[in-house]
XYZ file of C-alpha atoms in Angstrom:
342
model
C -1.152 13.778 -15.534
C -2.186 11.121 -12.819
C 0.540 8.623 -12.046
C -0.765 5.110 -12.695
C 0.921 2.579 -10.489
C 0.952 -1.140 -9.612
C 0.511 -2.317 -6.121
C 2.670 -5.384 -5.311
C 0.764 -7.482 -2.721
C 3.384 -9.281 -0.800
C 0.580 -10.860 1.304
C -0.819 -12.879 -1.678
C 2.187 -13.528 -3.999
C 5.656 -15.061 -3.353
C 8.461 -12.594 -3.518
C 10.101 -14.186 -6.393
C 6.836 -14.144 -8.501
C 6.084 -10.581 -7.408
C 9.298 -9.277 -8.675
C 8.502 -10.734 -12.039
C 5.019 -9.282 -11.822
C 6.358 -5.668 -11.060
C 8.968 -6.097 -13.891
C 5.996 -7.073 -16.267
C 3.968 -4.040 -14.961
C 6.743 -1.689 -15.940
C 7.098 -3.238 -19.326
C 3.347 -2.881 -19.889
C 3.431 0.810 -19.091
C 2.716 1.259 -15.454
C 4.509 4.357 -14.096
C 5.374 3.299 -10.527
C 4.787 0.771 -7.733
C 4.184 0.324 -4.088
C 3.718 -2.247 -1.500
C 2.907 -2.951 2.268
C 5.417 -4.292 4.899
C 3.732 -7.236 6.518
C 4.840 -10.279 8.406
C 1.518 -11.950 8.347
C -1.144 -12.071 5.640
C -4.842 -11.361 6.297
C -5.893 -14.867 5.330
C -4.332 -18.417 5.023
C -5.836 -18.324 1.449
C -3.469 -15.541 0.639
C -0.518 -17.425 2.011
C 2.477 -15.216 1.599
C 4.280 -12.387 3.168
C 7.762 -11.715 1.916
C 10.037 -9.082 3.756
C 9.343 -6.005 1.837
C 12.718 -4.332 2.422
C 14.866 -7.138 0.786
C 12.273 -7.226 -2.072
C 12.493 -3.453 -2.622
C 16.184 -3.529 -3.023
C 15.732 -6.142 -5.865
C 12.773 -4.293 -7.476
C 14.546 -0.964 -7.616
C 17.717 -2.514 -8.952
C 15.868 -4.302 -11.686
C 13.303 -1.693 -12.945
C 13.319 2.004 -13.393
C 10.152 2.530 -11.353
C 9.629 4.796 -8.392
C 8.575 2.717 -5.221
C 6.764 3.311 -1.978
C 6.332 1.180 1.126
C 3.651 1.352 3.882
C 5.515 0.436 7.102
C 5.176 0.874 10.931
C 8.033 1.988 13.048
C 7.858 1.799 16.707
C 7.288 -1.806 17.868
C 8.419 -4.589 15.335
C 10.937 -2.050 14.153
C 12.979 0.441 16.122
C 12.918 3.671 14.139
C 16.685 4.011 13.781
C 16.314 0.595 11.875
C 13.666 2.108 9.653
C 15.689 5.237 9.108
C 18.670 3.149 8.185
C 16.943 1.010 5.725
C 15.045 3.816 4.027
C 18.309 5.934 3.934
C 20.065 3.289 2.192
C 17.462 2.718 -0.476
C 17.063 6.491 -1.050
C 20.871 6.773 -1.348
C 21.135 4.076 -3.910
C 18.166 5.098 -5.859
C 17.873 8.906 -5.508
C 14.318 10.247 -5.958
C 12.828 6.766 -6.559
C 11.728 5.776 -3.069
C 9.165 6.981 -0.683
C 7.782 5.518 2.444
C 4.490 5.822 4.412
C 5.186 5.280 8.202
C 1.911 4.331 10.033
C 0.948 3.507 13.584
C 0.721 -0.158 12.753
C -1.529 -3.383 13.049
C -1.465 -5.902 15.730
C -1.187 -8.755 13.252
C 2.363 -7.564 12.308
C 3.426 -6.115 15.702
C 2.430 -8.672 18.137
C 5.438 -10.798 17.209
C 7.658 -8.835 19.620
C 5.548 -10.000 22.775
C 5.058 -6.376 23.730
C 1.527 -5.106 24.601
C -0.427 -3.703 21.803
C -1.092 -0.131 22.753
C -4.346 1.840 22.218
C -4.605 4.026 19.023
C -3.799 7.204 20.673
C -0.609 5.783 22.187
C 0.237 4.253 18.856
C -0.154 7.610 17.049
C 1.843 9.487 19.521
C 4.713 6.844 19.100
C 4.448 7.163 15.438
C 4.904 10.985 15.519
C 8.056 10.528 17.713
C 9.346 8.022 15.253
C 8.862 10.358 12.276
C 10.860 13.152 14.098
C 13.456 10.603 14.991
C 13.653 9.393 11.238
C 13.896 12.916 9.775
C 16.612 13.905 12.033
C 18.433 10.693 11.242
C 18.013 11.437 7.475
C 19.563 14.851 8.028
C 22.696 13.135 9.493
C 22.068 14.237 13.156
C 23.332 12.372 16.050
C 20.075 11.357 17.768
C 19.275 10.632 21.533
C 15.622 10.405 22.363
C 13.690 9.189 25.419
C 9.846 8.852 25.081
C 7.530 6.144 24.023
C 10.708 4.979 22.138
C 14.344 5.234 23.088
C 17.141 6.051 21.048
C 20.773 6.413 22.264
C 23.411 8.202 20.080
C 22.065 6.900 16.701
C 23.620 8.300 13.414
C 23.050 7.503 9.728
C 26.444 7.672 8.046
C 25.148 7.490 4.431
C 22.887 10.342 4.425
C 20.383 10.211 1.497
C 20.150 13.165 -0.808
C 17.398 13.876 -1.202
C 15.872 12.275 1.835
C 12.853 10.015 0.948
C 9.378 11.587 1.377
C 7.477 10.439 4.365
C 3.800 9.923 3.330
C 1.128 9.974 5.793
C -1.215 6.893 5.562
C -4.628 7.348 6.807
C -8.106 5.545 6.715
C -10.098 8.081 8.749
C -10.698 11.843 8.280
C -9.135 12.432 11.733
C -5.871 10.712 10.964
C -5.706 12.471 7.613
C -6.160 15.840 9.502
C -3.475 14.910 11.986
C -0.988 13.761 9.252
C -1.131 17.212 7.865
C 1.277 18.290 10.673
C 4.103 16.159 9.667
C 3.552 14.419 6.306
C 5.010 15.109 2.932
C 1.737 13.710 1.279
C -1.318 11.427 1.980
C -1.934 7.938 1.032
C -5.260 6.001 1.568
C -7.288 3.285 -0.013
C -10.511 3.434 -2.101
C -13.592 4.329 0.069
C -16.888 6.100 -0.828
C -16.222 9.344 -2.804
C -17.743 11.633 -0.114
C -15.390 9.983 2.455
C -12.457 10.606 0.220
C -13.400 14.109 -0.459
C -13.532 14.805 3.448
C -10.091 13.202 3.957
C -8.545 15.330 1.224
C -10.078 18.398 2.603
C -9.069 17.635 6.175
C -5.489 17.220 4.990
C -5.310 20.168 2.635
C -7.263 22.511 4.776
C -5.052 21.891 7.747
C -1.895 22.737 5.740
C -1.043 19.173 4.344
C 1.417 19.400 1.404
C 2.554 16.953 -1.305
C 0.893 14.485 -3.466
C -2.325 12.561 -2.600
C -1.966 9.000 -3.346
C -4.767 6.260 -3.628
C -4.501 2.514 -3.418
C -7.337 0.975 -5.457
C -8.580 -2.480 -4.678
C -10.102 -4.090 -7.826
C -11.180 -7.363 -9.304
C -11.455 -7.904 -13.129
C -12.159 -11.045 -15.170
C -13.783 -11.415 -18.604
C -16.703 -12.901 -16.749
C -18.333 -10.954 -13.763
C -18.905 -14.153 -11.885
C -15.136 -14.919 -11.907
C -14.191 -11.399 -10.874
C -16.472 -11.624 -7.959
C -15.291 -15.144 -6.979
C -11.579 -13.919 -6.939
C -12.484 -11.024 -4.688
C -14.616 -13.030 -2.308
C -11.864 -15.742 -2.095
C -8.829 -13.228 -1.589
C -10.217 -10.008 -0.097
C -13.230 -10.865 2.153
C -10.857 -10.662 5.203
C -10.117 -7.049 4.333
C -13.568 -5.605 4.476
C -13.827 -4.473 8.147
C -13.699 -1.014 9.391
C -11.358 0.063 12.204
C -10.595 -1.108 14.916
C -11.071 -4.591 13.758
C -8.086 -4.554 11.265
C -5.893 -2.868 13.698
C -6.545 -5.259 16.618
C -6.811 -8.924 15.306
C -3.507 -10.616 15.893
C -3.286 -13.439 13.150
C -4.506 -14.582 9.698
C -6.551 -17.322 11.544
C -8.516 -14.572 13.391
C -9.214 -12.664 10.158
C -10.454 -15.895 8.556
C -12.671 -16.761 11.396
C -14.549 -13.406 11.562
C -14.926 -13.237 7.826
C -16.679 -16.611 7.131
C -20.112 -14.747 6.873
C -18.805 -12.033 4.486
C -20.696 -12.002 1.092
C -20.927 -10.185 -2.140
C -22.474 -6.962 -0.832
C -19.800 -6.299 1.842
C -16.927 -7.156 -0.600
C -18.204 -4.821 -3.211
C -17.933 -1.978 -0.720
C -14.145 -2.556 -0.573
C -13.294 -3.916 -4.003
C -14.164 -2.513 -7.438
C -15.591 -5.582 -9.196
C -16.401 -5.561 -12.737
C -15.903 -7.558 -16.051
C -16.121 -4.196 -17.933
C -12.602 -2.583 -18.395
C -14.442 0.734 -19.284
C -16.103 0.595 -16.047
C -12.768 0.212 -14.253
C -11.502 3.185 -16.295
C -14.509 5.293 -15.131
C -13.855 4.334 -11.510
C -10.205 5.369 -11.786
C -11.035 8.631 -13.558
C -13.430 9.497 -10.874
C -10.697 9.111 -8.268
C -8.297 11.207 -10.174
C -11.075 13.862 -10.476
C -11.318 14.030 -6.644
C -7.797 15.259 -6.439
C -5.636 12.216 -6.317
C -2.356 12.517 -7.978
C -1.159 8.946 -7.995
C -3.450 5.779 -8.260
C -1.891 2.336 -7.411
C -4.003 -0.467 -8.902
C -4.276 -3.551 -6.715
C -5.811 -6.558 -8.581
C -6.844 -8.793 -5.598
C -6.201 -11.869 -7.323
C -3.039 -13.879 -7.148
C -2.285 -14.253 -10.903
C -1.399 -10.664 -12.091
C -0.450 -11.172 -15.697
C -4.150 -11.211 -17.262
C -4.771 -7.944 -15.090
C -1.615 -6.191 -16.191
C -1.991 -7.138 -19.983
C -5.727 -6.190 -20.083
C -5.329 -2.808 -18.038
C -2.289 -1.851 -20.159
C -4.329 -2.342 -23.337
C -7.636 -1.123 -22.567
C -7.580 0.970 -19.186
C -4.389 2.898 -18.760
C -4.685 4.716 -22.307
C -8.123 5.994 -21.326
C -6.570 7.927 -18.207
C -3.870 9.604 -20.188
C -4.339 12.721 -22.324
C -1.771 11.427 -24.937
C -2.282 7.655 -25.337
C 0.868 5.545 -24.888
C 1.232 2.782 -27.567
C 0.696 -0.628 -26.114
C 3.762 -2.875 -26.790
C 3.054 -5.444 -29.609
C 3.700 -8.294 -27.297
C 0.859 -7.441 -25.149
C -2.575 -8.921 -26.043
C -5.596 -6.665 -25.954
C -7.216 -8.594 -23.189
C -6.006 -11.862 -21.499
C -8.201 -14.445 -19.966
C -8.328 -14.289 -16.122
C -7.676 -17.304 -14.169
C -10.620 -19.435 -12.920
C -11.574 -19.044 -9.208
C -9.891 -22.352 -8.511
C -6.529 -21.013 -10.089
C -6.828 -17.902 -7.730
C -6.098 -20.107 -4.604
C -2.628 -20.725 -3.447
């Protein structure tokens, strides 16, 4: 049975509210949760970016969910620090934490003042970091000299089991390369043929573990409102690489996205007022071979989405329907476009 998770968007929601949202998602029947690790949102309209590692400790302690985080060791974070942080969470909450170490984005990494390397260098740096993190998770004393430097580092509280390191990928080539080191693959919704090629590239090259998909979606009882929320909150997130890798600030993303309209946004976000249509989309992703789907409603007010999907969508994706708690309405009204702004 496919895992149906909740994506906690730090870039759009304050950490205090987001903690309430993920607790609500668990109570409503979501199976798991994930988030990204940013210091900068993609837009001033999104307006938030809490520290994921602090929040994860609170979220793991106050729910029973399994959590993942997409992060980037190598520039903003030394790999020994990421190894230390992840080992501590995995030791406190065995079997409930995974992370997806990626090559990073300039919007988060430029804060160190170091030059932003080209993609191939970033990829090589990531692979060094993955090896360092795995050795530290085994309790080794690690010294390493390469694109990153480590001197006599050791993790004293070794996690058992160590957290899985999932490979994040947007392109077929990155998925193929992740097969050499990853414990699974995570990507975002893209055209089905592209997703098929990514899964094949990962599996055919020996990639093991679960395939994970983050699904960007917008729902409201009225189609116009669902579209308005997506345009307001997610039009900065519609660009193909290298744009999202290389722009440095939310102001830059806002500047280049002023012309983005409905057609472009619909390529990145599943937008519909029909809950049945959302269920069809999600079932289609599962049929491609994804084991875990993390649903990201791109609006800032999560309660209507959580309640409506718990009542009408999640049961359609489970072979044995889970009863919806009596406290949950069958479908809640979504906020107006004006309410979707910070």
